[in-house]
Tab-separated table of N, CA and C in Angstrom:
chain	number	residue	atom	x	y	z
A	1	UNK	N	33.563	4.450	23.809
A	1	UNK	CA	33.617	4.221	22.385
A	1	UNK	C	34.727	3.226	22.056
A	2	UNK	N	35.941	3.404	22.624
A	2	UNK	CA	37.040	2.505	22.307
A	2	UNK	C	36.858	1.132	22.937
A	3	UNK	N	36.323	1.105	24.152
A	3	UNK	CA	36.146	-0.183	24.819
A	3	UNK	C	35.112	-1.041	24.095
A	4	UNK	N	34.128	-0.385	23.465
A	4	UNK	CA	33.100	-1.123	22.739
A	4	UNK	C	33.519	-1.424	21.310
A	5	UNK	N	34.444	-0.628	20.776
A	5	UNK	CA	34.989	-0.903	19.455
A	5	UNK	C	34.115	-0.518	18.275
A	6	UNK	N	33.093	0.290	18.497
A	6	UNK	CA	32.277	0.707	17.367
A	6	UNK	C	31.885	2.171	17.491
A	7	UNK	N	31.436	2.715	16.379
A	7	UNK	CA	31.081	4.127	16.316
A	7	UNK	C	29.793	4.393	17.082
A	8	UNK	N	29.569	5.664	17.378
A	8	UNK	CA	28.339	6.010	18.072
A	8	UNK	C	27.972	7.476	17.830
A	9	UNK	N	26.710	7.793	18.089
A	9	UNK	CA	26.217	9.161	18.042
A	9	UNK	C	26.251	9.736	19.449
A	10	UNK	N	26.566	11.005	19.544
A	10	UNK	CA	26.578	11.672	20.849
A	10	UNK	C	25.175	12.082	21.253
A	11	UNK	N	25.046	12.489	22.494
A	11	UNK	CA	23.862	13.210	22.931
A	11	UNK	C	24.055	14.663	22.514
A	12	UNK	N	23.026	15.455	22.652
A	12	UNK	CA	23.101	16.873	22.307
A	12	UNK	C	24.102	17.570	23.220
A	13	UNK	N	24.934	18.449	22.630
A	13	UNK	CA	25.877	19.226	23.429
A	13	UNK	C	25.980	20.624	22.835
A	14	UNK	N	26.525	21.546	23.609
A	14	UNK	CA	26.773	22.903	23.125
A	14	UNK	C	28.223	22.961	22.689
A	15	UNK	N	28.450	23.262	21.419
A	15	UNK	CA	29.790	23.321	20.861
A	15	UNK	C	30.542	24.502	21.477
A	16	UNK	N	31.723	24.241	21.994
A	16	UNK	CA	32.502	25.295	22.652
A	16	UNK	C	33.045	26.324	21.659
A	17	UNK	N	33.108	25.987	20.373
A	17	UNK	CA	33.630	26.935	19.383
A	17	UNK	C	32.614	28.002	18.991
A	18	UNK	N	31.337	27.604	18.884
A	18	UNK	CA	30.340	28.585	18.426
A	18	UNK	C	29.120	28.709	19.355
A	19	UNK	N	29.136	28.029	20.487
A	19	UNK	CA	28.036	28.072	21.463
A	19	UNK	C	26.691	27.655	20.872
A	20	UNK	N	26.702	26.780	19.877
A	20	UNK	CA	25.478	26.300	19.241
A	20	UNK	C	25.242	24.834	19.589
A	21	UNK	N	23.958	24.410	19.665
A	21	UNK	CA	23.673	22.988	19.897
A	21	UNK	C	24.248	22.153	18.756
A	22	UNK	N	24.735	20.973	19.089
A	22	UNK	CA	25.328	20.108	18.076
A	22	UNK	C	25.190	18.647	18.483
A	23	UNK	N	25.361	17.788	17.493
A	23	UNK	CA	25.440	16.345	17.676
A	23	UNK	C	26.721	15.904	16.987
A	24	UNK	N	27.229	14.743	17.331
A	24	UNK	CA	28.443	14.249	16.689
A	24	UNK	C	28.315	12.759	16.434
A	25	UNK	N	28.959	12.330	15.361
A	25	UNK	CA	29.103	10.915	15.050
A	25	UNK	C	30.592	10.626	15.180
A	26	UNK	N	30.943	9.653	16.023
A	26	UNK	CA	32.349	9.378	16.317
A	26	UNK	C	32.701	7.947	15.926
A	27	UNK	N	33.866	7.817	15.275
A	27	UNK	CA	34.346	6.517	14.829
A	27	UNK	C	35.717	6.271	15.461
A	28	UNK	N	35.884	5.181	16.216
A	28	UNK	CA	37.206	4.897	16.803
A	28	UNK	C	38.169	4.367	15.748
A	29	UNK	N	39.414	4.819	15.833
A	29	UNK	CA	40.442	4.375	14.900
A	29	UNK	C	41.664	3.969	15.724
A	30	UNK	N	42.177	2.784	15.473
A	30	UNK	CA	43.416	2.334	16.102
A	30	UNK	C	44.487	2.266	15.023
A	31	UNK	N	45.639	2.850	15.299
A	31	UNK	CA	46.732	2.873	14.327
A	31	UNK	C	47.618	1.647	14.526
A	32	UNK	N	48.487	1.346	13.556
A	32	UNK	CA	49.412	0.207	13.718
A	32	UNK	C	50.323	0.349	14.939
A	33	UNK	N	50.513	1.585	15.399
A	33	UNK	CA	51.347	1.803	16.595
A	33	UNK	C	50.501	1.832	17.872
A	34	UNK	N	49.288	1.353	17.789
A	34	UNK	CA	48.345	1.273	18.911
A	34	UNK	C	47.915	2.631	19.465
A	35	UNK	N	48.034	3.675	18.659
A	35	UNK	CA	47.466	4.961	19.057
A	35	UNK	C	45.961	4.865	18.884
A	36	UNK	N	45.246	5.540	19.757
A	36	UNK	CA	43.787	5.550	19.674
A	36	UNK	C	43.341	6.938	19.265
A	37	UNK	N	42.662	7.012	18.136
A	37	UNK	CA	42.155	8.261	17.602
A	37	UNK	C	40.660	8.121	17.365
A	38	UNK	N	40.017	9.249	17.223
A	38	UNK	CA	38.586	9.222	16.897
A	38	UNK	C	38.332	10.194	15.760
A	39	UNK	N	37.669	9.707	14.745
A	39	UNK	CA	37.191	10.569	13.671
A	39	UNK	C	35.803	11.030	14.092
A	40	UNK	N	35.604	12.328	14.159
A	40	UNK	CA	34.342	12.861	14.659
A	40	UNK	C	33.771	13.854	13.649
A	41	UNK	N	32.488	13.706	13.367
A	41	UNK	CA	31.786	14.612	12.471
A	41	UNK	C	30.678	15.279	13.262
A	42	UNK	N	30.715	16.592	13.307
A	42	UNK	CA	29.701	17.361	14.040
A	42	UNK	C	28.625	17.813	13.058
A	43	UNK	N	27.362	17.792	13.505
A	43	UNK	CA	26.282	18.308	12.667
A	43	UNK	C	25.222	18.960	13.545
A	44	UNK	N	24.500	19.940	12.994
A	44	UNK	CA	23.483	20.640	13.788
A	44	UNK	C	22.204	19.813	13.898
A	45	UNK	N	21.488	19.925	15.024
A	45	UNK	CA	20.222	19.210	15.157
A	45	UNK	C	19.211	19.623	14.089
A	46	UNK	N	19.355	20.815	13.544
A	46	UNK	CA	18.414	21.274	12.520
A	46	UNK	C	18.428	20.360	11.296
A	47	UNK	N	19.531	19.645	11.057
A	47	UNK	CA	19.548	18.716	9.917
A	47	UNK	C	18.585	17.561	10.154
A	48	UNK	N	18.426	17.138	11.407
A	48	UNK	CA	17.420	16.110	11.721
A	48	UNK	C	16.014	16.691	11.626
A	49	UNK	N	15.840	17.930	12.092
A	49	UNK	CA	14.528	18.583	11.977
A	49	UNK	C	14.083	18.626	10.529
A	50	UNK	N	15.000	18.963	9.626
A	50	UNK	CA	14.668	19.036	8.199
A	50	UNK	C	14.213	17.676	7.680
A	51	UNK	N	14.871	16.612	8.132
A	51	UNK	CA	14.474	15.269	7.699
A	51	UNK	C	13.086	14.913	8.230
A	52	UNK	N	12.779	15.321	9.454
A	52	UNK	CA	11.481	14.999	10.049
A	52	UNK	C	10.340	15.789	9.416
A	53	UNK	N	10.638	16.969	8.876
A	53	UNK	CA	9.587	17.780	8.243
A	53	UNK	C	8.929	17.051	7.079
A	54	UNK	N	9.669	16.152	6.452
A	54	UNK	CA	9.123	15.416	5.316
A	54	UNK	C	8.257	14.224	5.712
A	55	UNK	N	8.133	13.945	7.000
A	55	UNK	CA	7.335	12.800	7.452
A	55	UNK	C	5.867	13.003	7.093
A	56	UNK	N	5.261	11.975	6.516
A	56	UNK	CA	3.843	12.040	6.178
A	56	UNK	C	3.039	11.513	7.361
A	57	UNK	N	2.455	12.453	8.098
A	57	UNK	CA	1.713	12.111	9.307
A	57	UNK	C	0.285	12.627	9.211
A	58	UNK	N	-0.552	12.150	10.107
A	58	UNK	CA	-1.899	12.708	10.217
A	58	UNK	C	-1.777	14.201	10.518
A	59	UNK	N	-2.821	14.983	10.230
A	59	UNK	CA	-2.768	16.432	10.399
A	59	UNK	C	-2.250	16.873	11.759
A	60	UNK	N	-2.673	16.213	12.827
A	60	UNK	CA	-2.250	16.587	14.178
A	60	UNK	C	-1.040	15.793	14.656
A	61	UNK	N	-0.517	14.919	13.809
A	61	UNK	CA	0.589	14.056	14.215
A	61	UNK	C	1.906	14.798	14.310
A	62	UNK	N	2.816	14.236	15.065
A	62	UNK	CA	4.150	14.816	15.196
A	62	UNK	C	5.156	13.714	15.462
A	63	UNK	N	6.409	14.029	15.253
A	63	UNK	CA	7.488	13.079	15.465
A	63	UNK	C	8.650	13.810	16.126
A	64	UNK	N	9.336	13.127	17.024
A	64	UNK	CA	10.487	13.722	17.692
A	64	UNK	C	11.526	12.668	18.002
A	65	UNK	N	12.761	13.136	18.219
A	65	UNK	CA	13.862	12.255	18.582
A	65	UNK	C	14.457	12.762	19.892
A	66	UNK	N	14.657	11.832	20.835
A	66	UNK	CA	15.215	12.141	22.147
A	66	UNK	C	16.541	11.406	22.259
A	67	UNK	N	17.584	12.108	22.741
A	67	UNK	CA	18.895	11.469	22.869
A	67	UNK	C	18.987	10.615	24.128
A	68	UNK	N	20.152	10.006	24.343
A	68	UNK	CA	20.344	9.097	25.475
A	68	UNK	C	20.217	9.802	26.825
A	69	UNK	N	20.351	11.133	26.843
A	69	UNK	CA	20.219	11.892	28.085
A	69	UNK	C	18.779	12.361	28.329
A	70	UNK	N	17.859	12.021	27.406
A	70	UNK	CA	16.461	12.423	27.571
A	70	UNK	C	16.161	13.824	27.080
A	71	UNK	N	16.985	14.327	26.176
A	71	UNK	CA	16.832	15.678	25.632
A	71	UNK	C	16.346	15.604	24.191
A	72	UNK	N	15.368	16.466	23.829
A	72	UNK	CA	14.924	16.510	22.434
A	72	UNK	C	16.068	16.988	21.557
A	73	UNK	N	16.382	16.197	20.498
A	73	UNK	CA	17.396	16.622	19.543
A	73	UNK	C	16.783	16.944	18.185
A	74	UNK	N	15.517	16.596	17.995
A	74	UNK	CA	14.824	16.930	16.745
A	74	UNK	C	13.329	16.800	16.957
A	75	UNK	N	12.589	17.604	16.207
A	75	UNK	CA	11.125	17.526	16.252
A	75	UNK	C	10.582	18.145	14.973
A	76	UNK	N	9.510	17.563	14.430
A	76	UNK	CA	8.935	18.143	13.219
A	76	UNK	C	8.126	19.387	13.578
A	77	UNK	N	7.635	20.086	12.583
A	77	UNK	CA	6.961	21.371	12.796
A	77	UNK	C	5.466	21.212	13.021
A	78	UNK	N	5.086	20.695	14.182
A	78	UNK	CA	3.671	20.551	14.516
A	78	UNK	C	3.074	21.893	14.897
A	79	UNK	N	3.854	22.724	15.542
A	79	UNK	CA	3.363	24.033	15.940
A	79	UNK	C	4.535	25.006	16.079
A	80	UNK	N	4.261	26.212	16.488
A	80	UNK	CA	5.295	27.233	16.584
A	80	UNK	C	6.328	26.950	17.672
A	81	UNK	N	6.009	26.081	18.624
A	81	UNK	CA	6.921	25.808	19.733
A	81	UNK	C	8.025	24.821	19.380
A	82	UNK	N	7.992	24.253	18.183
A	82	UNK	CA	8.927	23.196	17.834
A	82	UNK	C	10.373	23.645	17.953
A	83	UNK	N	10.695	24.837	17.478
A	83	UNK	CA	12.081	25.277	17.528
A	83	UNK	C	12.570	25.379	18.969
A	84	UNK	N	11.658	25.557	19.897
A	84	UNK	CA	12.039	25.637	21.298
A	84	UNK	C	12.164	24.259	21.932
A	85	UNK	N	11.682	23.218	21.269
A	85	UNK	CA	11.729	21.870	21.838
A	85	UNK	C	13.150	21.312	21.833
A	86	UNK	N	13.927	21.605	20.798
A	86	UNK	CA	15.277	21.072	20.698
A	86	UNK	C	16.121	21.619	21.846
A	87	UNK	N	16.754	20.707	22.569
A	87	UNK	CA	17.567	21.086	23.712
A	87	UNK	C	16.826	21.040	25.034
A	88	UNK	N	15.517	20.827	24.983
A	88	UNK	CA	14.719	20.768	26.220
A	88	UNK	C	14.550	19.311	26.642
A	89	UNK	N	14.344	19.081	27.933
A	89	UNK	CA	14.107	17.705	28.398
A	89	UNK	C	12.785	17.171	27.863
A	90	UNK	N	12.749	15.866	27.645
A	90	UNK	CA	11.507	15.230	27.212
A	90	UNK	C	10.573	15.095	28.411
A	91	UNK	N	9.340	14.673	28.149
A	91	UNK	CA	8.387	14.435	29.239
A	91	UNK	C	8.876	13.250	30.070
A	92	UNK	N	8.379	13.147	31.293
A	92	UNK	CA	8.751	12.028	32.158
A	92	UNK	C	8.391	10.692	31.510
A	93	UNK	N	7.223	10.621	30.878
A	93	UNK	CA	6.786	9.364	30.254
A	93	UNK	C	7.726	8.969	29.114
A	94	UNK	N	8.156	9.946	28.323
A	94	UNK	CA	9.068	9.661	27.212
A	94	UNK	C	10.439	9.262	27.742
A	95	UNK	N	10.893	9.917	28.795
A	95	UNK	CA	12.178	9.573	29.397
A	95	UNK	C	12.149	8.152	29.964
A	96	UNK	N	11.065	7.778	30.633
A	96	UNK	CA	10.943	6.412	31.156
A	96	UNK	C	10.929	5.387	30.031
A	97	UNK	N	10.298	5.752	28.906
A	97	UNK	CA	10.283	4.865	27.750
A	97	UNK	C	11.697	4.681	27.211
A	98	UNK	N	12.472	5.774	27.154
A	98	UNK	CA	13.858	5.687	26.691
A	98	UNK	C	14.690	4.816	27.627
A	99	UNK	N	14.490	4.999	28.926
A	99	UNK	CA	15.251	4.221	29.904
A	99	UNK	C	14.904	2.734	29.860
A	100	UNK	N	13.661	2.419	29.460
A	100	UNK	CA	13.260	1.010	29.373
A	100	UNK	C	13.902	0.321	28.174
A	101	UNK	N	14.392	1.096	27.233
A	101	UNK	CA	15.089	0.594	26.041
A	101	UNK	C	14.271	-0.432	25.262
A	102	UNK	N	12.982	-0.124	25.101
A	102	UNK	CA	12.143	-1.015	24.290
A	102	UNK	C	11.119	-0.179	23.540
A	103	UNK	N	10.541	-0.783	22.528
A	103	UNK	CA	9.495	-0.128	21.754
A	103	UNK	C	8.174	-0.302	22.485
A	104	UNK	N	7.381	0.772	22.542
A	104	UNK	CA	6.103	0.677	23.246
A	104	UNK	C	5.169	1.806	22.829
A	105	UNK	N	3.924	1.701	23.268
A	105	UNK	CA	2.932	2.758	23.080
A	105	UNK	C	2.607	3.298	24.460
A	106	UNK	N	2.709	4.627	24.612
A	106	UNK	CA	2.512	5.251	25.929
A	106	UNK	C	1.621	6.476	25.797
A	107	UNK	N	1.108	6.925	26.925
A	107	UNK	CA	0.393	8.202	26.991
A	107	UNK	C	1.337	9.199	27.649
A	108	UNK	N	1.293	10.438	27.184
A	108	UNK	CA	2.154	11.475	27.731
A	108	UNK	C	1.425	12.808	27.682
A	109	UNK	N	2.008	13.818	28.290
A	109	UNK	CA	1.454	15.168	28.268
A	109	UNK	C	2.504	16.112	27.726
A	110	UNK	N	2.134	16.929	26.758
A	110	UNK	CA	3.070	17.889	26.165
A	110	UNK	C	3.275	19.078	27.101
A	111	UNK	N	4.239	19.928	26.758
A	111	UNK	CA	4.507	21.137	27.551
A	111	UNK	C	3.285	22.037	27.670
A	112	UNK	N	2.435	22.019	26.635
A	112	UNK	CA	1.241	22.878	26.675
A	112	UNK	C	0.037	22.171	27.303
A	113	UNK	N	0.260	21.004	27.955
A	113	UNK	CA	-0.793	20.339	28.708
A	113	UNK	C	-1.681	19.413	27.904
A	114	UNK	N	-1.348	19.154	26.653
A	114	UNK	CA	-2.172	18.292	25.809
A	114	UNK	C	-1.786	16.821	26.013
A	115	UNK	N	-2.791	15.953	26.181
A	115	UNK	CA	-2.543	14.523	26.317
A	115	UNK	C	-2.357	13.921	24.935
A	116	UNK	N	-1.298	13.129	24.780
A	116	UNK	CA	-0.973	12.532	23.484
A	116	UNK	C	-0.714	11.042	23.647
A	117	UNK	N	-0.902	10.317	22.550
A	117	UNK	CA	-0.547	8.906	22.480
A	117	UNK	C	0.732	8.839	21.658
A	118	UNK	N	1.758	8.169	22.195
A	118	UNK	CA	3.054	8.075	21.527
A	118	UNK	C	3.423	6.622	21.264
A	119	UNK	N	3.869	6.353	20.053
A	119	UNK	CA	4.497	5.078	19.737
A	119	UNK	C	5.989	5.354	19.711
A	120	UNK	N	6.753	4.621	20.522
A	120	UNK	CA	8.177	4.890	20.623
A	120	UNK	C	8.998	3.714	20.117
A	121	UNK	N	10.171	4.029	19.595
A	121	UNK	CA	11.106	3.006	19.139
A	121	UNK	C	12.499	3.390	19.600
A	122	UNK	N	13.161	2.486	20.293
A	122	UNK	CA	14.479	2.734	20.856
A	122	UNK	C	15.564	2.128	19.976
A	123	UNK	N	16.657	2.861	19.748
A	123	UNK	CA	17.791	2.348	18.990
A	123	UNK	C	18.953	2.073	19.933
A	124	UNK	N	19.327	0.809	20.113
A	124	UNK	CA	20.465	0.519	20.984
A	124	UNK	C	21.785	1.036	20.415
A	125	UNK	N	21.869	1.224	19.086
A	125	UNK	CA	23.109	1.722	18.491
A	125	UNK	C	23.366	3.189	18.801
A	126	UNK	N	22.317	3.995	18.884
A	126	UNK	CA	22.496	5.418	19.155
A	126	UNK	C	22.102	5.800	20.579
A	127	UNK	N	21.252	4.983	21.210
A	127	UNK	CA	20.699	5.347	22.506
A	127	UNK	C	19.578	6.357	22.365
A	128	UNK	N	19.158	6.605	21.129
A	128	UNK	CA	18.107	7.586	20.861
A	128	UNK	C	16.744	6.900	20.811
A	129	UNK	N	15.711	7.696	21.074
A	129	UNK	CA	14.338	7.213	21.035
A	129	UNK	C	13.564	8.038	20.013
A	130	UNK	N	12.894	7.370	19.102
A	130	UNK	CA	12.028	8.025	18.128
A	130	UNK	C	10.602	7.902	18.637
A	131	UNK	N	9.884	9.007	18.672
A	131	UNK	CA	8.502	8.990	19.116
A	131	UNK	C	7.570	9.555	18.063
A	132	UNK	N	6.535	8.812	17.718
A	132	UNK	CA	5.488	9.277	16.807
A	132	UNK	C	4.247	9.509	17.658
A	133	UNK	N	3.676	10.711	17.572
A	133	UNK	CA	2.576	11.039	18.458
A	133	UNK	C	1.358	11.597	17.767
A	134	UNK	N	0.252	11.491	18.470
A	134	UNK	CA	-1.022	12.028	18.021
A	134	UNK	C	-1.793	12.457	19.267
A	135	UNK	N	-2.343	13.674	19.266
A	135	UNK	CA	-3.152	14.079	20.417
A	135	UNK	C	-4.303	13.092	20.630
A	136	UNK	N	-4.608	12.806	21.878
A	136	UNK	CA	-5.674	11.852	22.204
A	136	UNK	C	-6.989	12.271	21.557
A	137	UNK	N	-7.307	13.580	21.564
A	137	UNK	CA	-8.566	14.051	20.971
A	137	UNK	C	-8.616	13.717	19.481
A	138	UNK	N	-7.487	13.811	18.785
A	138	UNK	CA	-7.454	13.497	17.353
A	138	UNK	C	-7.583	11.999	17.124
A	139	UNK	N	-6.965	11.202	17.995
A	139	UNK	CA	-7.060	9.744	17.858
A	139	UNK	C	-8.493	9.285	18.070
A	140	UNK	N	-9.181	9.853	19.058
A	140	UNK	CA	-10.569	9.485	19.321
A	140	UNK	C	-11.488	9.961	18.200
A	141	UNK	N	-11.212	11.132	17.663
A	141	UNK	CA	-12.018	11.678	16.566
A	141	UNK	C	-11.888	10.806	15.321
A	142	UNK	N	-10.667	10.306	15.051
A	142	UNK	CA	-10.460	9.534	13.832
A	142	UNK	C	-10.988	8.116	13.937
A	143	UNK	N	-11.139	7.599	15.158
A	143	UNK	CA	-11.555	6.208	15.283
A	143	UNK	C	-13.047	6.046	15.514
A	144	UNK	N	-13.682	7.035	16.096
A	144	UNK	CA	-15.084	6.895	16.450
A	144	UNK	C	-15.213	6.105	17.738
A	145	UNK	N	-16.394	6.092	18.351
A	145	UNK	CA	-16.560	5.405	19.627
A	145	UNK	C	-16.389	3.898	19.493
A	146	UNK	N	-15.624	3.327	20.427
A	146	UNK	CA	-15.496	1.880	20.493
A	146	UNK	C	-14.595	1.248	19.464
A	147	UNK	N	-13.926	2.041	18.631
A	147	UNK	CA	-13.027	1.470	17.619
A	147	UNK	C	-11.622	1.991	17.864
A	148	UNK	N	-10.608	1.178	17.569
A	148	UNK	CA	-9.232	1.674	17.725
A	148	UNK	C	-8.945	2.735	16.662
A	149	UNK	N	-7.971	3.608	16.910
A	149	UNK	CA	-7.621	4.633	15.924
A	149	UNK	C	-7.196	4.017	14.599
A	150	UNK	N	-7.586	4.681	13.508
A	150	UNK	CA	-7.156	4.259	12.177
A	150	UNK	C	-5.746	4.755	11.955
A	151	UNK	N	-4.922	4.022	11.177
A	151	UNK	CA	-3.604	4.535	10.854
A	151	UNK	C	-3.725	5.807	10.022
A	152	UNK	N	-2.699	6.651	10.093
A	152	UNK	CA	-2.688	7.904	9.324
A	152	UNK	C	-2.582	7.639	7.843
A	153	UNK	N	-2.529	8.717	7.052
A	153	UNK	CA	-2.475	8.565	5.590
A	153	UNK	C	-1.285	7.801	5.122
């Protein structure tokens, strides 16, 4: 953080004070006496989940955020398993997409074995990856044979 000279978001960690998952935003501060300090604000991943719940997606669509370590830090409420997704590793395909540090469309498989199409966007400032997904069966149903999927509502 200090060598780069700019603020950054952490990966998901377990807070030693309350044993709860947390994220942090850290800002480097240099004093006139050349002391190096960091202003750090901790927040729960559930605050990101709340923001994602408002996403207007197709009925079967979902959205998630993966940190720089390849761990889910937020996911919208597509199904009952969402609360268990935070803190778990992402799929291999999503992790490879994060490591490539570029935006792309990929195929992946969820924990429950469902094949999904994901559009991913990487943020170099946070090291996080945003993924918007739709089950393959829903994409094929919405597009019809021989046509690309229609955008959601």
